[in-house]
mmCIF file of C-alpha atoms and ligand atoms in Angstrom:
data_model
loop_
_atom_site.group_PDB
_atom_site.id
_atom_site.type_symbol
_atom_site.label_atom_id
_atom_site.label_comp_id
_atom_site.label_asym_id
_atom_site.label_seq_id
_atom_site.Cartn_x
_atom_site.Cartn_y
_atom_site.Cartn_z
ATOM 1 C CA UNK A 25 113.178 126.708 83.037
ATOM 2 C CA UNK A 26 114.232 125.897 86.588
ATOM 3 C CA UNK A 27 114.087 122.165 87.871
ATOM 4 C CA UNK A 28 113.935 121.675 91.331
ATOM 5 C CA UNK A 29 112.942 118.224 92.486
ATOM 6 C CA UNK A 30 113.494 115.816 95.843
ATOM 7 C CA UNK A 31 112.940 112.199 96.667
ATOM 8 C CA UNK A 32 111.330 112.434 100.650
ATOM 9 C CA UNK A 33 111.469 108.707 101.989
ATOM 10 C CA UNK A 34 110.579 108.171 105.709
ATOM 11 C CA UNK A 35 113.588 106.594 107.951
ATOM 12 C CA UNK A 36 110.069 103.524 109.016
ATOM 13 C CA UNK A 37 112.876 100.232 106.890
ATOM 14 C CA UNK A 38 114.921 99.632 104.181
ATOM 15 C CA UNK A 39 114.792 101.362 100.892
ATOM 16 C CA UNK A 40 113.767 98.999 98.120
ATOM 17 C CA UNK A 41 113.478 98.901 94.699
ATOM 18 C CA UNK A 42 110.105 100.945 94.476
ATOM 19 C CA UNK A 43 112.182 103.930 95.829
ATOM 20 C CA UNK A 44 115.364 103.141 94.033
ATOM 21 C CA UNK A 45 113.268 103.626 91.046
ATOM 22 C CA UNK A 46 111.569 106.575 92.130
ATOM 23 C CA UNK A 47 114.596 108.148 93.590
ATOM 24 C CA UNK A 48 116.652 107.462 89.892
ATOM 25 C CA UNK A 49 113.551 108.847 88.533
ATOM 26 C CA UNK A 50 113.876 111.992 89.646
ATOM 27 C CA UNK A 51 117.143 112.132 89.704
ATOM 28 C CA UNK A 52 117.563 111.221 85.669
ATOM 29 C CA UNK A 53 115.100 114.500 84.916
ATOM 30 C CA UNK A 54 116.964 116.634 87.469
ATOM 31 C CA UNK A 55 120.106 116.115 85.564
ATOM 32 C CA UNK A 56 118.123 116.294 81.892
ATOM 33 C CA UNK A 57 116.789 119.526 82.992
ATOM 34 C CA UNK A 58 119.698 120.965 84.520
ATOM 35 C CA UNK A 59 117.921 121.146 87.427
ATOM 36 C CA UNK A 60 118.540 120.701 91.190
ATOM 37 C CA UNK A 61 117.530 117.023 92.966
ATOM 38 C CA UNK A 62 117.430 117.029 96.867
ATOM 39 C CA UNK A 63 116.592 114.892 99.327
ATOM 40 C CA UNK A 64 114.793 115.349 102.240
ATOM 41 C CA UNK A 65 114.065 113.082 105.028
ATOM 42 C CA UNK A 66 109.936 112.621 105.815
ATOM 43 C CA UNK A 67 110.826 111.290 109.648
ATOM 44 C CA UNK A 68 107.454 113.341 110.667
ATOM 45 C CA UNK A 69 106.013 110.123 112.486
ATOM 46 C CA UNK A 70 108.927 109.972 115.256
ATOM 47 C CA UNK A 71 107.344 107.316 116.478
ATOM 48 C CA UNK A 72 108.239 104.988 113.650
ATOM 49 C CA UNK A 73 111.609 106.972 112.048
ATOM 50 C CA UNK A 74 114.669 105.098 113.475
ATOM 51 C CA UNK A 75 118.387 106.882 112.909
ATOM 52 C CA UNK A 76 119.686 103.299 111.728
ATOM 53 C CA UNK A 77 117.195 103.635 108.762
ATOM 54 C CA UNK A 78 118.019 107.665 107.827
ATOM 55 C CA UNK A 79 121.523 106.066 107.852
ATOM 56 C CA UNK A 80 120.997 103.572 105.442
ATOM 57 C CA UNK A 81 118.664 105.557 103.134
ATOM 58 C CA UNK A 82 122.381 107.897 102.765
ATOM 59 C CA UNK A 83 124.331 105.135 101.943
ATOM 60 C CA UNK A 84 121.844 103.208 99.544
ATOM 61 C CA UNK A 85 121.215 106.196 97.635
ATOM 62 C CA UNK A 86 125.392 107.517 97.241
ATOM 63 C CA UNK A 87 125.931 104.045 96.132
ATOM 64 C CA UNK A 88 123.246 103.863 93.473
ATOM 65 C CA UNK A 89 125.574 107.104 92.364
ATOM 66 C CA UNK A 90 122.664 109.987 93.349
ATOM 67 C CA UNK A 91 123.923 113.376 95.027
ATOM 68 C CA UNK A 92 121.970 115.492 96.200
ATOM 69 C CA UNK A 93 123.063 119.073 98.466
ATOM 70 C CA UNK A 94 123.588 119.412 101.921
ATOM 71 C CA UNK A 95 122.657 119.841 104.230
ATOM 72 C CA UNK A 96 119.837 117.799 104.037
ATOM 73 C CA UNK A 97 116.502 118.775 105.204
ATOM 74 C CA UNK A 98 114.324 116.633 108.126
ATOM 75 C CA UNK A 99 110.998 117.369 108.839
ATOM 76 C CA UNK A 100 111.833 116.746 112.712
ATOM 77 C CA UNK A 101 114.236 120.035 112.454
ATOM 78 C CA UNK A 102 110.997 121.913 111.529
ATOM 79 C CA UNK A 103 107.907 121.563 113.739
ATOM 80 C CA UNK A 104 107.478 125.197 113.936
ATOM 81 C CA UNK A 105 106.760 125.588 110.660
ATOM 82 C CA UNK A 106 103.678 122.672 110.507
ATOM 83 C CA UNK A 107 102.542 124.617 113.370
ATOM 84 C CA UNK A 108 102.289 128.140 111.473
ATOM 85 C CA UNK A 109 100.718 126.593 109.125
ATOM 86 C CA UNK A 110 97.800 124.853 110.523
ATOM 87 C CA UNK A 111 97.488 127.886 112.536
ATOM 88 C CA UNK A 112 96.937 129.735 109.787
ATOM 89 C CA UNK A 113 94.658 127.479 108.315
ATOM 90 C CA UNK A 114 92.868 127.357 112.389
ATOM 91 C CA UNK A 115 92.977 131.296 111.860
ATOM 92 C CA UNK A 116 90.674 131.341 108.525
ATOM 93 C CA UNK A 117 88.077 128.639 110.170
ATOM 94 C CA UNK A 118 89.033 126.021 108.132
ATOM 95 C CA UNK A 119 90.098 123.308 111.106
ATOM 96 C CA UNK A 120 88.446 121.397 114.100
ATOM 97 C CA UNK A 121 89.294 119.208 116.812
ATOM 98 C CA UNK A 122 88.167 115.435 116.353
ATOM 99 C CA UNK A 123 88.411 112.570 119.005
ATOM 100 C CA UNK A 124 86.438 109.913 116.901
ATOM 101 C CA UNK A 125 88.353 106.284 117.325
ATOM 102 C CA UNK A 126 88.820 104.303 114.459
ATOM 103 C CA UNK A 127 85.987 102.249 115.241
ATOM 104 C CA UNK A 128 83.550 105.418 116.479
ATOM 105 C CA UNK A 129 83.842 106.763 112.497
ATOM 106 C CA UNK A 130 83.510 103.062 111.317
ATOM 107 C CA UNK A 131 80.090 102.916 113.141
ATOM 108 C CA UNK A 132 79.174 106.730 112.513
ATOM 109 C CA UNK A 133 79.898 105.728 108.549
ATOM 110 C CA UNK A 134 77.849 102.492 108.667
ATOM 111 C CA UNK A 135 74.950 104.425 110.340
ATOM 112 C CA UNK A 136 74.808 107.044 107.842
ATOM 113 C CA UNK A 137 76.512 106.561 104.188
ATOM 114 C CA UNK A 138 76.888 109.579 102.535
ATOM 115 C CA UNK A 139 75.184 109.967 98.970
ATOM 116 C CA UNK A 140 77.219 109.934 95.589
ATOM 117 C CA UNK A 141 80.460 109.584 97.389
ATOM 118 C CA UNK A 142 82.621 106.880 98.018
ATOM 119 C CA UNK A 143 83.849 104.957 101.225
ATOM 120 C CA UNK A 144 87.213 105.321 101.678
ATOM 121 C CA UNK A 145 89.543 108.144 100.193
ATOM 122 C CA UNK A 146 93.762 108.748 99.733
ATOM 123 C CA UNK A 147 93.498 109.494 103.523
ATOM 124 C CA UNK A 148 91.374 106.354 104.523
ATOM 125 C CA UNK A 149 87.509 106.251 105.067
ATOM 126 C CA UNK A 150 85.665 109.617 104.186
ATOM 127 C CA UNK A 151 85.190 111.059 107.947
ATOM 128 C CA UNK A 152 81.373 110.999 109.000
ATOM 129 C CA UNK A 153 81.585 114.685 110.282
ATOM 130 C CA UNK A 154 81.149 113.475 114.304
ATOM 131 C CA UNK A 155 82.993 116.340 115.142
ATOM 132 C CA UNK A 156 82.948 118.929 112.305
ATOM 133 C CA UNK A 157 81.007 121.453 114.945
ATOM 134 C CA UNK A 158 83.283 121.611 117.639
ATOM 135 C CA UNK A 159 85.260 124.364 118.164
ATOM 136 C CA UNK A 160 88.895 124.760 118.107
ATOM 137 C CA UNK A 161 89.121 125.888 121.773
ATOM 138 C CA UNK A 162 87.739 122.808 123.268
ATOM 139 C CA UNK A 163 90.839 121.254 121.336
ATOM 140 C CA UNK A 164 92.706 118.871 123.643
ATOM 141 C CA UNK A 165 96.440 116.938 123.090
ATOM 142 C CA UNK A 166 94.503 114.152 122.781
ATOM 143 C CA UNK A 167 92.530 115.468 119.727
ATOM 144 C CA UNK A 168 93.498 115.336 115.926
ATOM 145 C CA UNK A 169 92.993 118.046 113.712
ATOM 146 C CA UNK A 170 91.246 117.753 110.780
ATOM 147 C CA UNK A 171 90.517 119.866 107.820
ATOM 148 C CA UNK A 172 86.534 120.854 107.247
ATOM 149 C CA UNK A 173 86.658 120.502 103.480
ATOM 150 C CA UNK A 174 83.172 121.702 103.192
ATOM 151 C CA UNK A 175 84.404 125.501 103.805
ATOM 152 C CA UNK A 176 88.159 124.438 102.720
ATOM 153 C CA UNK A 177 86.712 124.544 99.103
ATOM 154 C CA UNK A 178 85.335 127.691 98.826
ATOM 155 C CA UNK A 179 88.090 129.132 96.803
ATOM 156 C CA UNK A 180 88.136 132.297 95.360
ATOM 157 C CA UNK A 181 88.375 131.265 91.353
ATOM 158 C CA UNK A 182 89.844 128.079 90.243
ATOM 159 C CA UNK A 183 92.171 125.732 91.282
ATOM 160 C CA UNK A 184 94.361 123.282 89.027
ATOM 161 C CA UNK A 185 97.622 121.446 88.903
ATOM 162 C CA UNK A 186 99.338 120.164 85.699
ATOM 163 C CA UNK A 187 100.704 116.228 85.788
ATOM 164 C CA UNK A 188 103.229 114.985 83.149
ATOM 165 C CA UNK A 189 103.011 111.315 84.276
ATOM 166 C CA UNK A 190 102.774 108.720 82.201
ATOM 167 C CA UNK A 191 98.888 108.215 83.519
ATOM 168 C CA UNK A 192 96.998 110.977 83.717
ATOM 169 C CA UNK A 193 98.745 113.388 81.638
ATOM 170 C CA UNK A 194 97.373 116.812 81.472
ATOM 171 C CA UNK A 195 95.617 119.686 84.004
ATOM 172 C CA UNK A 196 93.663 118.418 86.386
ATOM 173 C CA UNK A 197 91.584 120.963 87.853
ATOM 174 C CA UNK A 198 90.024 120.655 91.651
ATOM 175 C CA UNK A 199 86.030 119.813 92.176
ATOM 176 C CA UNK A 200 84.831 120.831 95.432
ATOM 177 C CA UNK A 201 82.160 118.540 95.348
ATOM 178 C CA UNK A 202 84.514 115.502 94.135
ATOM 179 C CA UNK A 203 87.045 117.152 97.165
ATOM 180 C CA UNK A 204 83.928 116.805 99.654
ATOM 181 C CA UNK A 205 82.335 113.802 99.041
ATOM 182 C CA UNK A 206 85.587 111.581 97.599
ATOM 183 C CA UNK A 207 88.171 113.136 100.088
ATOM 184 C CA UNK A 208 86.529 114.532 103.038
ATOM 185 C CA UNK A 209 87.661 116.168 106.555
ATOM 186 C CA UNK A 210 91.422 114.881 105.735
ATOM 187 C CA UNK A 211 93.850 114.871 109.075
ATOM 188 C CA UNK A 212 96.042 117.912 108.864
ATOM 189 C CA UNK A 213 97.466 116.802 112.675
ATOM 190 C CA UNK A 214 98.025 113.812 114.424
ATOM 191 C CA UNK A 215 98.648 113.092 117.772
ATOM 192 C CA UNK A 216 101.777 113.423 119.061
ATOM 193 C CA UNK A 217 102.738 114.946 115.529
ATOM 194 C CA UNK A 218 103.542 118.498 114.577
ATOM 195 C CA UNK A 219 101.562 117.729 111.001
ATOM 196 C CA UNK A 220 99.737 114.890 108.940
ATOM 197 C CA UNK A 221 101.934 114.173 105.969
ATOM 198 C CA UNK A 222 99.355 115.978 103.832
ATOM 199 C CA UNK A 223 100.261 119.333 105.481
ATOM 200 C CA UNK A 224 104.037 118.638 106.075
ATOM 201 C CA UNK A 225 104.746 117.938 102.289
ATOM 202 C CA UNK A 226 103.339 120.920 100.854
ATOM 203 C CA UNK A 227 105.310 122.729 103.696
ATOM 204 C CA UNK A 228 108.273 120.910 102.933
ATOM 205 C CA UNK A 229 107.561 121.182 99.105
ATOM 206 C CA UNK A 230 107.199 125.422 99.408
ATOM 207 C CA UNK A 231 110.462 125.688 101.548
ATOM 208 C CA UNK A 232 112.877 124.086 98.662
ATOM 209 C CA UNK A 233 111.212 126.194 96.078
ATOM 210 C CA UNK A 234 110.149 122.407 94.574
ATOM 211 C CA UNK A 235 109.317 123.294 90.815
ATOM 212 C CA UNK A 236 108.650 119.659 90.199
ATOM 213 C CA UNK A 237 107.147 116.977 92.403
ATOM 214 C CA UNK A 238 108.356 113.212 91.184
ATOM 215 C CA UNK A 239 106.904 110.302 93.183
ATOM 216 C CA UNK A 240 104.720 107.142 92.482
ATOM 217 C CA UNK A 241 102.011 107.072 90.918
ATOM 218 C CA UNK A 242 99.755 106.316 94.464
ATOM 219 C CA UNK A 243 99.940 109.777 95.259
ATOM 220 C CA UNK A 244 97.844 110.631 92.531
ATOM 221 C CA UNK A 245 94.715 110.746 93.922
ATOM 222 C CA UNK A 246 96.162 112.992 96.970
ATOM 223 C CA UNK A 247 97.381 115.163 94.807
ATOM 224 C CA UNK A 248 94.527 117.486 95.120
ATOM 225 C CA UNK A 249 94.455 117.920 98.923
ATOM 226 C CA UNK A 250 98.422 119.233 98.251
ATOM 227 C CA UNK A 251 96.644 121.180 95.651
ATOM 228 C CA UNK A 252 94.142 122.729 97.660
ATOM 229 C CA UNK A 253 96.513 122.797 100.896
ATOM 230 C CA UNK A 254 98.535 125.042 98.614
ATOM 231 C CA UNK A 255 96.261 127.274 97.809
ATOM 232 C CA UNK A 256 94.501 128.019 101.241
ATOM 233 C CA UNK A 257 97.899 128.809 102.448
ATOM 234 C CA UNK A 258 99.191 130.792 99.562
ATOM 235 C CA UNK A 259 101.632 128.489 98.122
ATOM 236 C CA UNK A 260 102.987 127.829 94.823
ATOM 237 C CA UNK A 261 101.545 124.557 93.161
ATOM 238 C CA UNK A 262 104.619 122.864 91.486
ATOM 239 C CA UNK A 263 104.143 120.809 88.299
ATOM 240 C CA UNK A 264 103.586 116.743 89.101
ATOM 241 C CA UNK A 265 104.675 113.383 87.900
ATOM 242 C CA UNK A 266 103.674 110.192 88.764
ATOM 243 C CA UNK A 267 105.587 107.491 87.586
ATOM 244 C CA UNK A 268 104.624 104.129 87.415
ATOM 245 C CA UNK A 269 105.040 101.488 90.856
ATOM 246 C CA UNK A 270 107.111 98.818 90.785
ATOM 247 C CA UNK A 271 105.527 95.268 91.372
ATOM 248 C CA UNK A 272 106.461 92.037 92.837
ATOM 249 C CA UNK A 273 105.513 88.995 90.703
ATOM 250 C CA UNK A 274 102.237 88.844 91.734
ATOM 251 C CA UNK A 275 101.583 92.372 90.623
ATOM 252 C CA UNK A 276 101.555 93.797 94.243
ATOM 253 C CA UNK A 277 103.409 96.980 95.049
ATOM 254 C CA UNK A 278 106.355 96.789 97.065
ATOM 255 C CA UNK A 279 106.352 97.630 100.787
ATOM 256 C CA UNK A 280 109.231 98.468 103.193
ATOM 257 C CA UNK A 281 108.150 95.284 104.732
ATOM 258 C CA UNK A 282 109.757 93.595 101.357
ATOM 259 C CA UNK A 283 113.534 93.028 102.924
ATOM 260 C CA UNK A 284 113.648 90.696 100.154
ATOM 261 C CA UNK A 285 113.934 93.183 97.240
ATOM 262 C CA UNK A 286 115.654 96.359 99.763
ATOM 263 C CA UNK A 287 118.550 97.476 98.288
ATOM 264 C CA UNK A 288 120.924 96.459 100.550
ATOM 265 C CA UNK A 289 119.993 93.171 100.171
ATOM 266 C CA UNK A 290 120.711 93.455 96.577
ATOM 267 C CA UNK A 291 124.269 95.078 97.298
ATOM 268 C CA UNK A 292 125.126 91.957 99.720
ATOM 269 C CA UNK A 293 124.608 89.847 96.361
ATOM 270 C CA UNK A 294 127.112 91.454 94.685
ATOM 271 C CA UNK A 295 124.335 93.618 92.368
ATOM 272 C CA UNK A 296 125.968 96.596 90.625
ATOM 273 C CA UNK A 297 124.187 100.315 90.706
ATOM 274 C CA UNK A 298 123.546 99.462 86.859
ATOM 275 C CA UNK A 299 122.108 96.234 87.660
ATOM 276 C CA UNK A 300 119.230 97.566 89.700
ATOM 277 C CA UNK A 301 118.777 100.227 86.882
ATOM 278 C CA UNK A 302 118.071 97.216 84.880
ATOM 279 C CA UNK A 303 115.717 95.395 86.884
ATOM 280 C CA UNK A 304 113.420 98.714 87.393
ATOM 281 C CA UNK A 305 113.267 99.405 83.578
ATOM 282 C CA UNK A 306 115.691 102.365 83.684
ATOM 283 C CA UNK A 307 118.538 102.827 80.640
ATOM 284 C CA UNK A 308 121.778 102.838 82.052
ATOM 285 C CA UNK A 309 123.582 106.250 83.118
HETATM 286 N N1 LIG B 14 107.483 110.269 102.653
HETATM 287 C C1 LIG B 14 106.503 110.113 101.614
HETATM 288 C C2 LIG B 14 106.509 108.678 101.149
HETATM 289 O O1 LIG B 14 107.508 108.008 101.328
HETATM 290 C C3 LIG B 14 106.808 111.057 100.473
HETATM 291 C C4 LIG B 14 105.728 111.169 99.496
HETATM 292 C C5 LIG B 14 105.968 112.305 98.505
HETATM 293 O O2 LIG B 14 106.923 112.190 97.713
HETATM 294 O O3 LIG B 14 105.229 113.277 98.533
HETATM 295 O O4 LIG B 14 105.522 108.190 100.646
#
């Protein structure tokens, strides 16, 4: 069986022990399986990637003794290929144009709450459909594109993904209605951004031949728009595993914001590579 996995942080602050763990995660089954363990460098959002960060990640990650091949791939270096795929997904009738503020789809979602769904989903609060109607020609640079899940859904046959987490174990197969009412009109483009994250992953993910997605377990639940993103554009659907998040004391999940636990914090210390293999819960290489 062929093992091809990556670890994709964004260049936004300092590595910390969340992704060390994640990163020697999928590194550990890469090597168990044989397999192949890249890394690729999610700086989609330009506007928050900084080179002194992509810098760092390199030398965090070669001193907690990863390798991975080069050269390394950076979703900057491929804009084109976000852009052939939403205009494929434009091309079926699957995408519109939305200008709704932040606070426009707040008030559109307090005026009318949907039935049997929830509030907010793994892309924020369930879009009101302001703008579901408009056409893709009246699209402006000021617009974001979004995905109309409604007609996304109507697969031909069904759709499923198989996790091997520690969490939710098994095949998970996709509901439309669960997509529509729990999910909703996710952002496939953002303003001055080739792609949404949602559509640059499963790009990303299709272009290394990725045979096995390993990330925290907060990605779970937007799982299924990678899923479904997959499908619509005729994509292999790798297997998934979601491994558990690292907490502070207080049970909170670390942020970049967490300087305090970053790695290179630990390595001014004087912590050894094994040492932070320790204090994640991994056995030592
Ligand atoms: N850049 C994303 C993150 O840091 C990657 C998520 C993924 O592994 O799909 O959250």
């Amino acid at each position: 069986m062929s093992f091809i996995t990556r670890f994709a942080p964004s260049p936004t602050g300092p590595l910390h022990l969340g992704h060390a763990f994640s990163a020697l995660t999928a590194h550990d089954m890469a090597c168990a399986e044989g397999g192949i363990f890249h890394l690729r460098i999610d700086d989609i959002d330009q506007s928050r990637a900084r080179a002194q960060w992509e810098d760092q990640i390199y030398d965090d990650l070669a001193w907690l003794g990863l390798d991975w091949p080069r050269p390394v791939r950076r979703q900057s270096d491929h804009l084109p290929e976000y852009r052939a795929a939403l205009d494929r997904l434009t091309a079926k009738g699957l995408t519109f144009p939305c200008r709704c503020t932040r606070r426009a789809i707040e008030e559109a979602a307090a005026n009318a709450p949907q039935e049997g769904g929830t509030e907010f989903g793994p892309d924020g609060r369930i879009y009101p459909g302001t703008c579901r109607n408009r056409s893709m020609d009246t699209a402006t640079p000021e617009d974001v594109i979004r995905l109309d899940m409604a007609r996304a859904v109507d697969l031909p046959g069904p759709a499923a993904f198989t996790e091997t987490g520690p969490e939710h174990a098994g095949t998970h197969s996709l509901d439309p209605q669960d997509l529509i009412q729990t999910v909703g009109d996710v952002v496939l483009a953002r303003r001055g951004m080739g792609a949404s994250y949602h559509l640059s992953v499963v790009v990303d993910d299709a272009a290394q031949a990725i045979t096995h997605v390993v990330r925290g377990a907060d990605l779970f639940t937007a799982t299924r728009i990678h899923v479904l993103l997959q499908r619509l554009l005729d994509l292999p659907t790798p297997v998934y595993h979601h491994h558990r998040l690292i907490r502070d004391e207080s049970g909170k999940r670390l942020a970049k914001r967490d300087d305090a636990r970053a790695i290179a914090t630990y390595r001014a210390e004087g912590k050894t590579p094994q040492d932070i293999r320790r204090m994640v819960g991994l056995p030592a290489s």
